Short mmCIF file of C-alpha atoms in Angstrom, two decimals:
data_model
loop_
_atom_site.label_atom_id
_atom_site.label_comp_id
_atom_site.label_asym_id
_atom_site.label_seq_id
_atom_site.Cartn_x
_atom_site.Cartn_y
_atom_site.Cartn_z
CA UNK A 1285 -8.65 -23.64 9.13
CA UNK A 1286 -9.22 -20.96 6.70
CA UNK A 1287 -10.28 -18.42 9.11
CA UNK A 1288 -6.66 -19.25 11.04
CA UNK A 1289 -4.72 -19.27 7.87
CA UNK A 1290 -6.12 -15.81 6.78
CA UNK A 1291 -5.78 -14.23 10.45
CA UNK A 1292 -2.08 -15.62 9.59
CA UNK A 1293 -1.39 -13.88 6.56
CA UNK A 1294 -3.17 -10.36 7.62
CA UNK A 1295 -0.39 -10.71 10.81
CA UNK A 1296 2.83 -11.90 8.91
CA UNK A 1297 2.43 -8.29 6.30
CA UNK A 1298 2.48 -4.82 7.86
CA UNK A 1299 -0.77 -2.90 7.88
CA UNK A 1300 -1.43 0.17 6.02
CA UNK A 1301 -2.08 3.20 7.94
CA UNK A 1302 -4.62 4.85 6.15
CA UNK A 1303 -6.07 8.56 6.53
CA UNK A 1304 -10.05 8.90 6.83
CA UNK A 1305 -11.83 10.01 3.65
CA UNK A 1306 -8.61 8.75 1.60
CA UNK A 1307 -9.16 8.93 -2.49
CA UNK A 1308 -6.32 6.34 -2.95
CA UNK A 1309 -3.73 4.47 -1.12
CA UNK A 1310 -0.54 3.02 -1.80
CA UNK A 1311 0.76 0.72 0.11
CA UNK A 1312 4.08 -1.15 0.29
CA UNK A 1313 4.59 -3.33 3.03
CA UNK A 1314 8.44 -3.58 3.41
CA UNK A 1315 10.60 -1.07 0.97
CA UNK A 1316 13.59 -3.30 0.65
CA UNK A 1317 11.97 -5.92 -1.29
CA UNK A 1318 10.86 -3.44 -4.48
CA UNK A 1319 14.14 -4.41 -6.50
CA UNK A 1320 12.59 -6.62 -8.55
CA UNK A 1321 9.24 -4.27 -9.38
CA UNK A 1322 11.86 -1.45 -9.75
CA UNK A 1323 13.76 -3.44 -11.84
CA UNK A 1324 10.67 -4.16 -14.32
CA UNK A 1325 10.01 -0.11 -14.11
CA UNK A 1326 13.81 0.87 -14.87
CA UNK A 1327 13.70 -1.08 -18.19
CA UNK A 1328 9.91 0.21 -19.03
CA UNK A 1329 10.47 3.87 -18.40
CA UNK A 1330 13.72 3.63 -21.22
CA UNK A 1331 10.17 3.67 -23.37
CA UNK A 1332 7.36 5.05 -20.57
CA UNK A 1333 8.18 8.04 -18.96
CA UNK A 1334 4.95 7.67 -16.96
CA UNK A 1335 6.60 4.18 -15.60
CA UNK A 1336 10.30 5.49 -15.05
CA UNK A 1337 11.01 5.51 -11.06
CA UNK A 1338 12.25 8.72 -11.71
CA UNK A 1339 8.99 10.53 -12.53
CA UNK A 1340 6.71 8.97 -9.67
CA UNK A 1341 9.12 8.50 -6.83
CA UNK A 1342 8.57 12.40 -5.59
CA UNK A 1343 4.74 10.91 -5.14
CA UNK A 1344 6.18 8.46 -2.30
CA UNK A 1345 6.77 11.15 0.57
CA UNK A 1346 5.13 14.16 0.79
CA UNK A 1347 8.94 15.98 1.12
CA UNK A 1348 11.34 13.50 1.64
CA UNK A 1349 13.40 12.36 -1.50
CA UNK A 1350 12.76 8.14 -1.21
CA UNK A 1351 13.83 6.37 -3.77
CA UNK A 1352 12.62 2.92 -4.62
CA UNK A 1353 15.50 1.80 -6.50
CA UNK A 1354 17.97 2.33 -3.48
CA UNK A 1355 16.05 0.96 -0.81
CA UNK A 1356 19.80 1.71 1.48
CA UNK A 1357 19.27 5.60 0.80
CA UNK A 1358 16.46 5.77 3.03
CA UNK A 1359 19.07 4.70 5.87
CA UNK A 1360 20.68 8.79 5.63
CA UNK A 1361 16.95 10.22 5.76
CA UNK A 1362 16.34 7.78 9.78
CA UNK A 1363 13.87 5.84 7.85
CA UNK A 1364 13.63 1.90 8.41
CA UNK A 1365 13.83 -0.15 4.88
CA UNK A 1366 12.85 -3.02 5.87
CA UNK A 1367 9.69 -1.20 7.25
CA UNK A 1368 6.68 -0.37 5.52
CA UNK A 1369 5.38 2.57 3.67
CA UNK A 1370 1.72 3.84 3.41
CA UNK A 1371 0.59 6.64 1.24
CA UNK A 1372 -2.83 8.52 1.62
CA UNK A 1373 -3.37 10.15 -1.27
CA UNK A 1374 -7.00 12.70 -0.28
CA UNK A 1375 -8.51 15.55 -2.13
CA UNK A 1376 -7.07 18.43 -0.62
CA UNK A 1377 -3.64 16.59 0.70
CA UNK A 1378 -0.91 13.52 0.99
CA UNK A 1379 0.22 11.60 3.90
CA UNK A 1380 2.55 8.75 4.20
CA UNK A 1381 3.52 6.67 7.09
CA UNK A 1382 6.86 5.07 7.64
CA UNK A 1383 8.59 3.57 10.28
CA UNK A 1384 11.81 5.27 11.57
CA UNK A 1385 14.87 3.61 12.64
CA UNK A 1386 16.50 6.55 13.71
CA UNK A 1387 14.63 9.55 14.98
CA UNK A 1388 17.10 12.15 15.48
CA UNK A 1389 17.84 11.45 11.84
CA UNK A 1390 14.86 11.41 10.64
CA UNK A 1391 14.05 14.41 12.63
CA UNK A 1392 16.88 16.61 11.07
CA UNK A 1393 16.30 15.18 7.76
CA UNK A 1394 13.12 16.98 7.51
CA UNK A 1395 13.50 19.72 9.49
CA UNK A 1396 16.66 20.62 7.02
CA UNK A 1397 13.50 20.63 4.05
CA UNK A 1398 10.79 22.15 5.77
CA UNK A 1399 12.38 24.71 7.27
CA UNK A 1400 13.55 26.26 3.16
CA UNK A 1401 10.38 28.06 4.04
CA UNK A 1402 11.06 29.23 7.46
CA UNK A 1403 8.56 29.81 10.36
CA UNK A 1404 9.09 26.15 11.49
CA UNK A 1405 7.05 25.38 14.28
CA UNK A 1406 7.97 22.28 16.92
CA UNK A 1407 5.78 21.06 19.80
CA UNK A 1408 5.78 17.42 21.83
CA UNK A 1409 2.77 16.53 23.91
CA UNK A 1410 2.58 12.70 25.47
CA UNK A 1411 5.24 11.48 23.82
CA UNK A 1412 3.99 12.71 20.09
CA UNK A 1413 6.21 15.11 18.55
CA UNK A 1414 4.99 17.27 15.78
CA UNK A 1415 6.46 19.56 13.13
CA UNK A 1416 4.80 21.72 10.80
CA UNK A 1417 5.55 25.13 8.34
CA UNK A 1418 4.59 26.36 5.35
CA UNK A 1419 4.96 25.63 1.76
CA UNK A 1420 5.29 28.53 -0.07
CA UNK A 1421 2.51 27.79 -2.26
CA UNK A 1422 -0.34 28.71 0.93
CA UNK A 1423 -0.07 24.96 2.19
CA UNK A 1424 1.14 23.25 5.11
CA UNK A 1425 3.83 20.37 5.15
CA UNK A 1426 5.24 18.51 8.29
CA UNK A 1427 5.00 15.18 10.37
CA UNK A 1428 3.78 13.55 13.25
CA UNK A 1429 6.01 10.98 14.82
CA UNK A 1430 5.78 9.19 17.74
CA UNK A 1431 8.29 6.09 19.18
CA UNK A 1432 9.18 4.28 15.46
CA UNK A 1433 6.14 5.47 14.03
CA UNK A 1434 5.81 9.03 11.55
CA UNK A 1435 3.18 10.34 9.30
CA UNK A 1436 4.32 13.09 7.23
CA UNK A 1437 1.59 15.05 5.40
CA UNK A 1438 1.67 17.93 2.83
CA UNK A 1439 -1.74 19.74 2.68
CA UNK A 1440 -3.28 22.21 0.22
CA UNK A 1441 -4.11 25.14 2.73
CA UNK A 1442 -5.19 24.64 6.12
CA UNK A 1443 -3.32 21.65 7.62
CA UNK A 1444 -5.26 21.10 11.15
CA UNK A 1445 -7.82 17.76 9.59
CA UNK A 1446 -4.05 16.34 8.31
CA UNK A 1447 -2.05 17.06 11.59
CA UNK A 1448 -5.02 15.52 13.76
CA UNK A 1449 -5.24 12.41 11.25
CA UNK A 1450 -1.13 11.79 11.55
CA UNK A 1451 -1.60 12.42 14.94
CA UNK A 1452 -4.22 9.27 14.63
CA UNK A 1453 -2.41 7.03 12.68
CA UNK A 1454 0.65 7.03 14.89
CA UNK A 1455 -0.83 6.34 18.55
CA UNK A 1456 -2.69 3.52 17.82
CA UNK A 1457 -2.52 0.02 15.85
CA UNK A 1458 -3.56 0.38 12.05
CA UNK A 1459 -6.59 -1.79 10.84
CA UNK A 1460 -5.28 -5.02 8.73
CA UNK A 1461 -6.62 -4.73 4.86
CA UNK A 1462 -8.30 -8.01 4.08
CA UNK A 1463 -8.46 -7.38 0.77
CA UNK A 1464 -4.48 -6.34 0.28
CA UNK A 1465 -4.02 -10.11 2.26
CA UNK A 1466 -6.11 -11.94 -0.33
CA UNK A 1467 -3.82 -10.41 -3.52
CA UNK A 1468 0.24 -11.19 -3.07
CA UNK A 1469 2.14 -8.05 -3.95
CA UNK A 1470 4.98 -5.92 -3.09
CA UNK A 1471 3.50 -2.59 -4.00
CA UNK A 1472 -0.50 -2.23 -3.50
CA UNK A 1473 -3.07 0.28 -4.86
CA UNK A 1474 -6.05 0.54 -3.20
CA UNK A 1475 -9.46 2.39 -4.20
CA UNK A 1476 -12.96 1.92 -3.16
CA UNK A 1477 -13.61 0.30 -6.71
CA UNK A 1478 -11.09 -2.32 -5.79
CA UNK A 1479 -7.27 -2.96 -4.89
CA UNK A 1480 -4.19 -4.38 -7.10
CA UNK A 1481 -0.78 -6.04 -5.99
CA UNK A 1482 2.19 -4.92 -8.22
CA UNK A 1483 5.38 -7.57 -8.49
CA UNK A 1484 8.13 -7.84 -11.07
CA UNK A 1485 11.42 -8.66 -12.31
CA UNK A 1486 13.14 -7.10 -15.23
CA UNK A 1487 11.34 -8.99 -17.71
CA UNK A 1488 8.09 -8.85 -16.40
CA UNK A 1489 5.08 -7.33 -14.63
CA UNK A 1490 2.61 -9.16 -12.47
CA UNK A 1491 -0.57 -7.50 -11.30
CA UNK A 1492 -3.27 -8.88 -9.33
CA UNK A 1493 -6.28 -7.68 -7.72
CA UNK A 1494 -10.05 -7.82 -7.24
CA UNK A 1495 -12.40 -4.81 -8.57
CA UNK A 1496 -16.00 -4.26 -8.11
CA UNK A 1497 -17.48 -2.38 -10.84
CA UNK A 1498 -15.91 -3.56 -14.11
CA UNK A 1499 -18.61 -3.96 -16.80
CA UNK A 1500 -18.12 -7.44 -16.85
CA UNK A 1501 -20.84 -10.51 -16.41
CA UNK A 1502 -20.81 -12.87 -13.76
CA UNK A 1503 -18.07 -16.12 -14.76
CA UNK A 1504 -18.07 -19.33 -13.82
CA UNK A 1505 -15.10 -22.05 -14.61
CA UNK A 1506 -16.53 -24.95 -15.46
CA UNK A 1507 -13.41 -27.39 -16.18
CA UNK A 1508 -13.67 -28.12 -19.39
CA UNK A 1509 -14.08 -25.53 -22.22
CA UNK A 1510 -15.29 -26.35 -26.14
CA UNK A 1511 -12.31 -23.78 -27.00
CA UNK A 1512 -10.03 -24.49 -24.40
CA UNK A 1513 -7.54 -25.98 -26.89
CA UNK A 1514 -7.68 -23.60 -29.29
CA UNK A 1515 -4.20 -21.57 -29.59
CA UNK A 1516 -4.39 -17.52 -29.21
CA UNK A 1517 -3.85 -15.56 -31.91
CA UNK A 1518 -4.63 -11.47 -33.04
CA UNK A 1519 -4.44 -8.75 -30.93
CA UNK A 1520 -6.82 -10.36 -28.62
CA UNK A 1521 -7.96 -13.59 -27.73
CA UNK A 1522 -10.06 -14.42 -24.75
CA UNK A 1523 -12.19 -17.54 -23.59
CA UNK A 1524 -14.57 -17.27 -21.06
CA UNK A 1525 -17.06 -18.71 -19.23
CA UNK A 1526 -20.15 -17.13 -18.42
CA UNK A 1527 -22.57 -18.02 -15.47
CA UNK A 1528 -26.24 -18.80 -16.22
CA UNK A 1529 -26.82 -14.94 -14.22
CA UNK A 1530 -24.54 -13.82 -16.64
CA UNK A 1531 -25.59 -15.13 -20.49
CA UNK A 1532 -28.96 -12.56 -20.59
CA UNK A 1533 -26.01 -9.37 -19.77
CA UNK A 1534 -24.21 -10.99 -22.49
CA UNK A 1535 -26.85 -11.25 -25.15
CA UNK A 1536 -27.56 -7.53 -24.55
CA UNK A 1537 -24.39 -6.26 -24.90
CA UNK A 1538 -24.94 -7.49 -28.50
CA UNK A 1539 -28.09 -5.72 -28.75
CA UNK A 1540 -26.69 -2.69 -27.62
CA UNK A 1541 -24.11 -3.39 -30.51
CA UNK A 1542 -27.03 -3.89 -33.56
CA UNK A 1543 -28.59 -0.62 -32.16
CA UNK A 1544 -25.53 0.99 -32.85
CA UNK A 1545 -24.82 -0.71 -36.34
CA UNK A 1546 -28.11 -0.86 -37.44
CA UNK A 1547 -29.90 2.51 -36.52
CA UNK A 1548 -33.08 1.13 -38.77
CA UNK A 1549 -33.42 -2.31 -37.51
CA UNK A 1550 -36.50 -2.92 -35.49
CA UNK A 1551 -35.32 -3.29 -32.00
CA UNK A 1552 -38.75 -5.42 -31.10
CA UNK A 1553 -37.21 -7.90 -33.57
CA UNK A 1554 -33.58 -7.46 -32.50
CA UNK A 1555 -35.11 -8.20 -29.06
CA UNK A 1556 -37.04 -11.14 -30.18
CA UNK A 1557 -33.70 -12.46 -31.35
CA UNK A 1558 -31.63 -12.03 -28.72
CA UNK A 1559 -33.72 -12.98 -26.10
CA UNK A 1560 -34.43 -16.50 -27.96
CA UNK A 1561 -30.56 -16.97 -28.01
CA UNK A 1562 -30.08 -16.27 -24.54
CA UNK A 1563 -31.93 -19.76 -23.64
CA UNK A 1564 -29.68 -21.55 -25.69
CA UNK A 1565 -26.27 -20.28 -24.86
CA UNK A 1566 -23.87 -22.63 -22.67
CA UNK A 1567 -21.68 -19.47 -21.17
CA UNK A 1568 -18.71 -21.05 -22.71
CA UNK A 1569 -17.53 -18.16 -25.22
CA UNK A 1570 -14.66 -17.25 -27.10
CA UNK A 1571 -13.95 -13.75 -28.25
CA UNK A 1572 -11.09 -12.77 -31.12
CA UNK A 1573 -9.98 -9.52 -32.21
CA UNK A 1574 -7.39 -10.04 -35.25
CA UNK A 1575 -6.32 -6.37 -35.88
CA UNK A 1576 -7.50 -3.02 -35.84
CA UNK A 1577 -8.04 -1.43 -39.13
CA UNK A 1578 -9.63 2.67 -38.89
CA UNK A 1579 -11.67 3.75 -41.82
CA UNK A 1580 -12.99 7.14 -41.08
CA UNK A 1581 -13.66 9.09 -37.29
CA UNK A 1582 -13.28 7.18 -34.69
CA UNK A 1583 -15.92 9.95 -33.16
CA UNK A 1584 -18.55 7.93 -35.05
CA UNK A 1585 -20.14 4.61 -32.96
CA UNK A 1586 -20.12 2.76 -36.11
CA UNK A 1587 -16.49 3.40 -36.89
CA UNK A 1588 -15.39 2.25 -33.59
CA UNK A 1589 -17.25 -1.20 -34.08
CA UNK A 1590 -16.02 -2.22 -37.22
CA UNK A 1591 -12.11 -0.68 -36.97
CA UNK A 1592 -11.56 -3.83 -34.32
CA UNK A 1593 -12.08 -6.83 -36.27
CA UNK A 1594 -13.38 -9.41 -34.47
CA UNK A 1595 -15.72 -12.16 -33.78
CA UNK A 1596 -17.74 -13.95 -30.97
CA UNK A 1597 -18.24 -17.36 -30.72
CA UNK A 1598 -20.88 -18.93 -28.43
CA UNK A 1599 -21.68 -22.77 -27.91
CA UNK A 1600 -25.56 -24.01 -27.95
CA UNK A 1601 -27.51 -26.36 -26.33
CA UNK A 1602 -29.57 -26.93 -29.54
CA UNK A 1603 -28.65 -26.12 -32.98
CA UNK A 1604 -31.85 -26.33 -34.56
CA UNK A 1605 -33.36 -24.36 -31.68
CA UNK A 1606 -30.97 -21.50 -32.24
CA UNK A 1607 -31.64 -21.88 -36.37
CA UNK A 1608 -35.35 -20.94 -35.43
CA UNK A 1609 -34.40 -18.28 -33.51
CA UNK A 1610 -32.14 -16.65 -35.81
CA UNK A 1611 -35.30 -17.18 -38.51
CA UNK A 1612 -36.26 -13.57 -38.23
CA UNK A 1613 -33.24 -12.31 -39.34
CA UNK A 1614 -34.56 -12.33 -42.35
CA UNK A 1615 -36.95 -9.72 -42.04
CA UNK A 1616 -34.38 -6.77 -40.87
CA UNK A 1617 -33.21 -4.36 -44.03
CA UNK A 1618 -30.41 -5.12 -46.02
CA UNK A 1619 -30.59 -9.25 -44.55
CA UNK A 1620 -28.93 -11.99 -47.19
CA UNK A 1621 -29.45 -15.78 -46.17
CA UNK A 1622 -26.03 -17.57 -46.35
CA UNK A 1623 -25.55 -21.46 -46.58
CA UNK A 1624 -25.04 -21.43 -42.46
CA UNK A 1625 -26.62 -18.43 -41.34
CA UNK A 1626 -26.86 -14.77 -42.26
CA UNK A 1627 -24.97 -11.47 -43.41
CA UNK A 1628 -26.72 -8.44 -42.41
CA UNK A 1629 -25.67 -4.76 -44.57
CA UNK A 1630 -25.03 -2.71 -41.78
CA UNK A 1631 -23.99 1.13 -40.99
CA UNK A 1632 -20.18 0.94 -42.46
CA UNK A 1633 -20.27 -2.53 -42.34
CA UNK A 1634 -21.44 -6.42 -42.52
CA UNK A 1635 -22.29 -8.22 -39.67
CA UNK A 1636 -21.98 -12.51 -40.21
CA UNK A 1637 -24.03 -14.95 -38.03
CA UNK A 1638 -23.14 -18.07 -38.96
CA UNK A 1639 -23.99 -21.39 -37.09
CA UNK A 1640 -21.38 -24.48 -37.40
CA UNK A 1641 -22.62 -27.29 -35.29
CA UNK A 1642 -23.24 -26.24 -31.57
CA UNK A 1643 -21.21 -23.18 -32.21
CA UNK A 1644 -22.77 -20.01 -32.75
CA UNK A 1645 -20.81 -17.48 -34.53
CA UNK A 1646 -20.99 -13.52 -34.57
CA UNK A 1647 -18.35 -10.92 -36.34
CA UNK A 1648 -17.64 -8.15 -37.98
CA UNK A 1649 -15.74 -9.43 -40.91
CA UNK A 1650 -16.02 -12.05 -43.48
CA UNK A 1651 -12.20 -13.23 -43.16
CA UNK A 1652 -11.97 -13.21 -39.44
CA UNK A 1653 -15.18 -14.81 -38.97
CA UNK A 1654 -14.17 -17.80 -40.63
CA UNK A 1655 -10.83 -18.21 -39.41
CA UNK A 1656 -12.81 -18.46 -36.36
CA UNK A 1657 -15.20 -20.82 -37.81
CA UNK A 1658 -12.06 -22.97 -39.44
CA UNK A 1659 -10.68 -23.06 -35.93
CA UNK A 1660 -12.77 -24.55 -33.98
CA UNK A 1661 -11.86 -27.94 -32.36
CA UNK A 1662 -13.58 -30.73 -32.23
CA UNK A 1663 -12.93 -31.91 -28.79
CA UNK A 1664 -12.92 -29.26 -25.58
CA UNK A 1665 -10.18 -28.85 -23.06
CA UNK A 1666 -9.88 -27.56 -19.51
CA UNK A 1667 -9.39 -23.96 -18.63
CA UNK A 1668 -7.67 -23.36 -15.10
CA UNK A 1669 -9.30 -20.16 -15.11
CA UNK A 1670 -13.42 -18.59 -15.56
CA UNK A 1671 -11.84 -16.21 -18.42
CA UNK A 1672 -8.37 -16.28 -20.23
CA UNK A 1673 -6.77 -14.03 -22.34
CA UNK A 1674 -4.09 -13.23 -24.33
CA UNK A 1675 -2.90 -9.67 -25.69
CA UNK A 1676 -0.46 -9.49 -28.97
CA UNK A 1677 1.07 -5.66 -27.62
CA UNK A 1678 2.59 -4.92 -31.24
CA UNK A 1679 -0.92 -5.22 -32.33
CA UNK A 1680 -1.94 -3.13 -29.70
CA UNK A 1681 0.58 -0.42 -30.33
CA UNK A 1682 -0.76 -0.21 -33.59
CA UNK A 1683 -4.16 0.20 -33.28
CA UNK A 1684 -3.18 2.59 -30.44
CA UNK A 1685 -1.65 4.87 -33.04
CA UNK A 1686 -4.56 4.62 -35.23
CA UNK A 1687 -6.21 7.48 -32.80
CA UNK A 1688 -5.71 11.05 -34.22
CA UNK A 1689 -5.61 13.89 -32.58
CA UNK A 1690 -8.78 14.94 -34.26
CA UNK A 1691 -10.61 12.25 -33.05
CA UNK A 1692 -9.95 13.10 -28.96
CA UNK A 1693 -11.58 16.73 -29.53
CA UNK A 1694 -14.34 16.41 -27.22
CA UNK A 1695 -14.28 12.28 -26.42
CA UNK A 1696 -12.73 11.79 -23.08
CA UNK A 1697 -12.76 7.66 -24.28
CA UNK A 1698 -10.69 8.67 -27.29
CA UNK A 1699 -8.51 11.10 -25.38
CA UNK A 1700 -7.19 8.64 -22.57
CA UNK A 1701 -7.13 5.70 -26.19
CA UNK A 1702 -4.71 8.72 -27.38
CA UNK A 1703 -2.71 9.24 -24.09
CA UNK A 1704 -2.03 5.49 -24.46
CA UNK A 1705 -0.77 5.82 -27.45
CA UNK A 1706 1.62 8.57 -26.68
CA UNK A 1707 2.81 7.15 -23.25
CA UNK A 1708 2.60 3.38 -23.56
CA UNK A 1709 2.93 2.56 -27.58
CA UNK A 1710 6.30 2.60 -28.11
CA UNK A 1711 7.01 0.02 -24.66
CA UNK A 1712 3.91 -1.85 -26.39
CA UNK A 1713 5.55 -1.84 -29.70
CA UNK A 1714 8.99 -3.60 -27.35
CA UNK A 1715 7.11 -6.02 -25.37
CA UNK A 1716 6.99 -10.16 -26.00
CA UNK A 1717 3.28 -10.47 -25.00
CA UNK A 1718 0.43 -9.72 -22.09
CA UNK A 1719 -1.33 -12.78 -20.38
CA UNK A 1720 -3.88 -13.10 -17.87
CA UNK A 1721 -7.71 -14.23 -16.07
CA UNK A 1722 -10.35 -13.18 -14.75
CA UNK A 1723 -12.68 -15.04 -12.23
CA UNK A 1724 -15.94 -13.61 -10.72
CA UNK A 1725 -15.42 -12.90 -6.35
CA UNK A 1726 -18.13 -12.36 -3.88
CA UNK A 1727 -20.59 -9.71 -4.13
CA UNK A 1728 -20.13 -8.76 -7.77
CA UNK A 1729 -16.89 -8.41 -7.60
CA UNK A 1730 -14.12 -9.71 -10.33
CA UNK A 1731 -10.57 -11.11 -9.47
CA UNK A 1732 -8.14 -10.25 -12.70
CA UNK A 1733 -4.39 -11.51 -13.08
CA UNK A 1734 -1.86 -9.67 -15.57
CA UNK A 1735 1.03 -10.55 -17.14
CA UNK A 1736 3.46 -8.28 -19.36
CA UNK A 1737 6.29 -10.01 -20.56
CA UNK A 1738 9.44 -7.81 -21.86
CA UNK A 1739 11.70 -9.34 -24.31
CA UNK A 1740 14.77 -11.47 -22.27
CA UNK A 1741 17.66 -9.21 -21.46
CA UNK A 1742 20.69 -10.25 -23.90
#
């Protein structure tokens, strides 16, 4: 049954047709039904040029003017709307496939472009027609069509690999995408790291996908989570559970944190520590950010871990288990016993590890770690989903801006934190709030959900 109800849904969407060695592809499967995306877009771009229509709409066609918002203006260019579109996006070229519902139209439509740069040349062979001439800039545009089917592609010199592949793409079937079935979607981006559904209206975003290599453990969802009733607040709050494969990559990550914090600690100990902790954890974590506060250059590890203030709690099996474990503590510099657990001096900072019941809890401040300890329920509750989260974007457009221009010179991580800033913050600093989950998928691989909610339109 599954088998026939996937064969279903790879039939009832048009595939992509997709050039060999493609970097990216976009795919939509039927134009006309991008209103409501477009919609979502329109209102973003008043705030994000980078999501206006207007500034990525020339990326649709390699020389045809399509525009997403009037799905009815591809009508005077021969193209069919209610068809799909399929964009190849390679390193030395574009090529997108559409289907035509008029070819004489379409035909002129493009000859009336490509010829601005004169030595047109026209050939048909088998029924394929082809049309090529140059760009002006020592590249190649045209487009292979043949019946309803026509690949137009715009290469960067030499245009015979692009020609042959159009040539491809429209005399034979294209390949269904199992991957852009298993993600609903109007508008799909597709890499060899993974693949993402776009859908909207004009108050909100949805994306969807799967990716392969985020830096992420494997997750599990277990029903019922110790913080599943806890309510989100801060910039970020996210509960997850982790899969037993998953809890050792966990504990690392926060020994890769004390080695950047605490340059003199003894990592044999740090190990030791760890290690111990990583037989006792559950999986079931929750992870809060409150704000983001920047106290000196962001260049510097240690800055960057202590500007996000935040803490990690973990649930135990055995309380007194992990109080032996967290014993040697005691012997790393600049360690001070507390009543539950442990403040460590650290490089520009304090770390807390405190223990309350079968709750284990790490952060990197004194008043967000115990809001977190304060918070923490009694009873669990289910989660629908292996990981949950919630984003508070005002909070993000502020620490966004907290990134000087000083602090990108040479730091590619800090540069695109900057570019964020710049393009995004001020839609950020206008939005009602950013939802999603993430589950773990076959081989490795993570499924992800996004929300981003705009205010209601008055």
């Amino acid at each position: 049954m599954l088998a026939l109800a996937l064969a279903a849904t790879l039939a009832a969407a048009p595939a992509p047709r997709v050039a060999a060695s493609t970097v990216t592809v976009l795919h939509v499967p039927q134009f006309d039904q991008l209103q409501g995306l477009t919609a979502f877009m329109t209102r973003a771009g008043a705030s994000s040029q980078m999501l206006n229509p207007a500034s990525w709409r020339g990326e649709l066609h390699p020389f045809l003017p399509l525009d997403p918002t009037r799905p009815e203006s591809l009508e005077a260019l021969g193209i069919d709307a209610t068809g799909p579109l399929s964009v190849s996006i390679l390193q030395d070229g574009r090529l997108a496939c559409t289907r035509v519902k008029d070819a004489k139209v379409f035909q002129e439509a493009s000859a009336n472009v490509l010829a601005r740069n004169g030595d047109v040349k026209a050939g048909t062979v088998k029924g394929v027609t082809t049309l090529r001439a140059p760009t002006g800039l020592g590249g190649y545009a045209g487009y292979v069509i043949k019946g309803q089917e026509a690949c137009a592609f715009l290469s960067a010199d030499e245009d015979t690999a692009l020609r042959k592949e159009a040539t491809k793409l429209v005399t034979k079937a294209p390949a269904a995408d199992a991957r852009m079935a298993a993600v609903p979607g109007v508008l799909y981006v597709a890499t060899q790291q993974g693949v993402f559904g776009l859908d909207g209206t004009a108050n909100g975003l949805k994306v969807e996908g799967t990716a392969t290599k985020l830096p992420l453990p494997p997750f599990q969802s277990q029903g019922t989570s110790p913080y599943g009733a806890m309510a989100p607040t801060g910039l970020l709050f996210s509960r997850a559970q982790v899969a037993p494969t998953g809890v050792a990559q966990a504990t690392g990550s926060m020994r890769s944190a004390a080695r950047t914090v605490c340059p003199d600690c003894d990592e044999d100990q740090v190990k030791g520590v760890t290690d111990a902790l990583a037989k006792q954890l559950t999986g079931h974590m929750l992870f809060a950010v409150d704000s983001v506060q920047v106290k000196g250059s962001l260049r510097k590890p240690e800055v960057r871990f202590f500007a996000a203030k935040q803490a990690l709690a973990a649930e135990v099996l055995d309380a007194a288990a992990v109080k032996a474990a967290l014993a040697p503590l005691t012997q790393l510099p600049g360690a001070k016993v507390l009543e539950d657990g442990y403040m460590l001096e650290a490089k520009a900072g304090r770390i807390y590890v405190r223990l309350k019941g079968k709750h284990l809890v790490v952060g990197n401040d004194s008043t967000v770690t115990q809001a977190v300890m304060t918070s923490l329920p009694e009873k669990g509750a289910p989660l629908a989903r292996a990981v949950d989260f919630t984003l508070d974007p005002k909070k993000v457009a502020r620490a966004l801006s907290q990134v000087s221009l000083m602090d990108v010179m040479g730091d590619e991580t800090l540069a695109a934190f900057f570019g964020a800033s710049t393009e995004l913050g001020p839609l950020l600093s206008k939005s009602e709030r950013i939802t999603g989950w993430l589950d773990s998928a076959p081989n490795g691989a993570h499924r992800f959900l996004l929300n981003w909610t705009l205010p209601q339109k008055p």
